[in-house]
Structure formats: C-alpha cells, structure tokens
XYZ file of C-alpha atoms in Angstrom:
172
model
C 24.855 -48.790 76.728
C 22.890 -46.234 74.748
C 23.734 -47.640 71.327
C 21.047 -48.893 69.021
C 21.523 -52.217 67.266
C 22.067 -51.964 63.525
C 18.872 -51.928 61.486
C 18.273 -54.991 59.387
C 17.347 -53.790 55.920
C 14.996 -55.985 53.928
C 16.553 -56.412 50.483
C 14.803 -59.547 49.243
C 11.725 -58.658 47.186
C 8.371 -60.066 48.359
C 9.866 -61.334 51.633
C 7.929 -58.963 53.893
C 4.673 -57.036 53.783
C 3.837 -53.966 55.876
C 0.128 -53.311 56.505
C -1.612 -50.380 58.207
C -4.754 -48.226 58.127
C -4.897 -44.531 57.252
C -7.788 -42.222 57.956
C -10.672 -41.473 58.287
C -10.408 -38.287 56.237
C -12.884 -35.840 54.776
C -12.305 -33.923 51.542
C -14.513 -30.914 50.866
C -15.328 -29.734 47.363
C -16.095 -26.297 45.925
C -19.810 -27.007 45.868
C -19.918 -27.868 49.593
C -19.956 -31.613 49.050
C -17.686 -33.791 51.122
C -16.165 -37.223 50.721
C -15.328 -39.391 53.726
C -12.876 -42.218 53.255
C -10.483 -44.544 55.061
C -7.865 -46.766 53.437
C -5.789 -49.870 54.014
C -2.175 -49.435 52.879
C 0.230 -52.272 52.072
C 3.860 -52.122 50.930
C 6.723 -54.443 50.098
C 9.688 -52.722 51.817
C 12.319 -54.134 49.421
C 10.720 -53.003 46.160
C 8.641 -50.108 47.595
C 5.625 -51.433 45.693
C 2.509 -50.343 47.532
C -1.232 -50.748 47.267
C -3.990 -48.582 48.713
C -7.522 -49.937 49.144
C -10.508 -47.939 50.338
C -12.461 -49.486 53.201
C -16.179 -49.866 52.525
C -18.459 -47.559 54.466
C -21.468 -48.715 56.437
C -24.362 -46.402 57.236
C -25.880 -46.949 60.664
C -29.216 -45.514 61.742
C -30.170 -45.293 65.399
C -33.844 -45.245 66.346
C -35.132 -44.544 69.871
C -37.381 -47.206 71.372
C -40.034 -47.036 74.054
C -37.680 -48.342 76.773
C -35.409 -46.190 78.878
C -32.072 -45.391 77.206
C -32.495 -48.197 74.693
C -31.618 -47.658 71.078
C -31.776 -50.000 68.132
C -29.086 -49.735 65.477
C -29.592 -51.225 62.069
C -27.741 -51.130 58.771
C -29.527 -48.971 56.247
C -27.867 -47.736 53.075
C -30.794 -45.571 51.985
C -31.265 -43.079 54.815
C -30.038 -39.498 54.512
C -29.611 -38.884 58.249
C -27.453 -41.933 58.840
C -23.976 -41.786 60.381
C -21.297 -43.204 58.109
C -18.729 -45.495 59.667
C -16.055 -47.649 58.100
C -15.898 -51.419 58.313
C -12.569 -51.896 60.133
C -13.418 -55.389 61.298
C -10.854 -58.163 61.251
C -12.962 -59.973 58.641
C -12.973 -56.990 56.271
C -9.241 -56.289 56.684
C -8.437 -59.961 56.037
C -10.589 -59.986 52.893
C -8.966 -56.824 51.557
C -5.426 -58.104 52.173
C -6.333 -61.399 50.526
C -7.993 -59.811 47.474
C -5.475 -57.013 47.009
C -2.128 -58.577 47.891
C -2.222 -62.353 48.353
C -4.145 -63.020 45.126
C -1.805 -60.854 42.997
C 1.744 -61.056 44.315
C 4.138 -63.760 45.543
C 3.548 -64.937 49.093
C 5.593 -63.090 51.688
C 7.341 -64.770 54.633
C 6.147 -62.334 57.277
C 3.787 -59.394 57.784
C 4.557 -56.291 59.842
C 1.461 -54.653 61.348
C 0.356 -52.729 64.425
C -1.371 -54.227 67.458
C -4.885 -53.035 66.623
C -7.890 -55.319 67.002
C -8.365 -55.262 63.232
C -5.217 -57.388 62.901
C -6.227 -60.033 65.436
C -8.793 -62.806 64.960
C -9.450 -63.350 61.241
C -6.218 -61.699 60.141
C -4.289 -64.141 62.322
C -6.192 -67.067 60.792
C -5.439 -65.780 57.278
C -1.721 -65.535 58.025
C -1.670 -68.976 59.643
C -3.450 -70.561 56.669
C -0.710 -69.255 54.342
C 2.135 -70.059 56.752
C 3.054 -66.376 57.133
C 4.696 -65.179 60.348
C 3.169 -62.101 61.931
C 5.421 -59.388 63.354
C 3.263 -56.913 65.270
C 4.921 -53.646 66.236
C 5.171 -52.777 69.897
C 2.642 -50.410 71.411
C 3.180 -46.699 70.606
C 6.159 -47.503 68.372
C 5.171 -46.357 64.918
C 8.830 -46.248 63.827
C 8.725 -50.034 63.440
C 6.430 -49.543 60.442
C 8.244 -46.376 59.303
C 8.017 -46.994 55.568
C 4.209 -46.951 55.699
C 4.163 -43.964 58.042
C 6.218 -42.066 55.446
C 3.732 -42.991 52.708
C 0.907 -41.835 54.986
C 2.654 -38.462 55.413
C 3.024 -38.059 51.634
C -0.646 -38.992 51.107
C -1.708 -36.457 53.731
C 0.250 -33.722 51.949
C -1.383 -34.705 48.658
C -4.851 -34.637 50.243
C -4.242 -31.233 51.829
C -3.085 -29.888 48.468
C -6.123 -31.380 46.723
C -8.435 -29.824 49.298
C -6.813 -26.416 48.795
C -7.125 -26.781 45.020
C -10.818 -27.697 45.342
C -11.637 -24.765 47.645
C -12.861 -21.417 46.248
C -10.543 -19.400 48.442
C -7.966 -20.056 51.091
C -8.738 -18.343 54.404
C -5.778 -17.385 56.562
C-alpha cells in the first residue's frame, strides 16, 4: 500500500505520440503591437523529437439584430473590431496532426492525449482509420503527459524572455 508501480519507459522510437495544446498567449512588442497565438504540440517520447504547429485564428464579428437578446455571428477576416479566436475544433486538430506528423514520420502504435473535446470525434476517426490506439489521460492528471508539459514550461520561459527583450523597460 502506498507504493507506485514502476513507470514503463518508452524506448522504441516512433511507437508512441504525445499530443496537447498550448496557449492562447499574447506577445507584446516595443511598438505596442501584440501577437496572439495558440499551438498544437506533438512529441515522440523515445526520441524526444517534437513538432509545434500554430492553430489558425478565426475572426468573429457579432452584430445586434432587431430581436431581443439575439445576435448574429459571422466569420469575417476583414473587420478591425472583430474578436480573434482559435480553431480548436476536432476537425482542425485532426488535420494538423495528419499534415504535421502522420504524413512525415512512421506510424505510431498509440497516441497519448488529454480528454478535451478537441480529441474526440474526428480525432478518434483519424486514429481508427490508421489503426492507432488512443490512450487518453485521466481527468486532472497532467503528469500522464509529463514530457509535453515540460516542453510547455520551457516554451513559456522562452516566451517570457522574448517579451522582456521586446519591451522598452521592465517595470517592477
């Protein structure tokens, strides 16, 4: 009682793939401009080879209508007052994993991912079509995908450093 089972280390290259999202983040430049971005991260735990892909942004504009509390939202890439959101849909995540990992590297046997809705419908179909087993992590257990969480921490430190370097002065 109280002892943890030994951790099974993945030593065979291209056997597993860990997938997760990082962000959204905002970087601010010296001139007051800002960049919003969100990324999909993927890593092979045996070789530590990783890929980072930026999610496409979608600008949504909301217009009031004549009815009570009714609003119409439409996609519009040319408005200045639009709110920017990221396409985290299952379709988009599946396409990015396919284009970035499956089309370049050997097929893995299983994929480790969290239980978010972005890894459900189309992502499940993509994995099933390639015969890849899915291993979702349990709820609130980010340690199961620890290798990606470590990469996320390193990226965050790099982004914070970049933001400090881009700022005119650091306020304390």
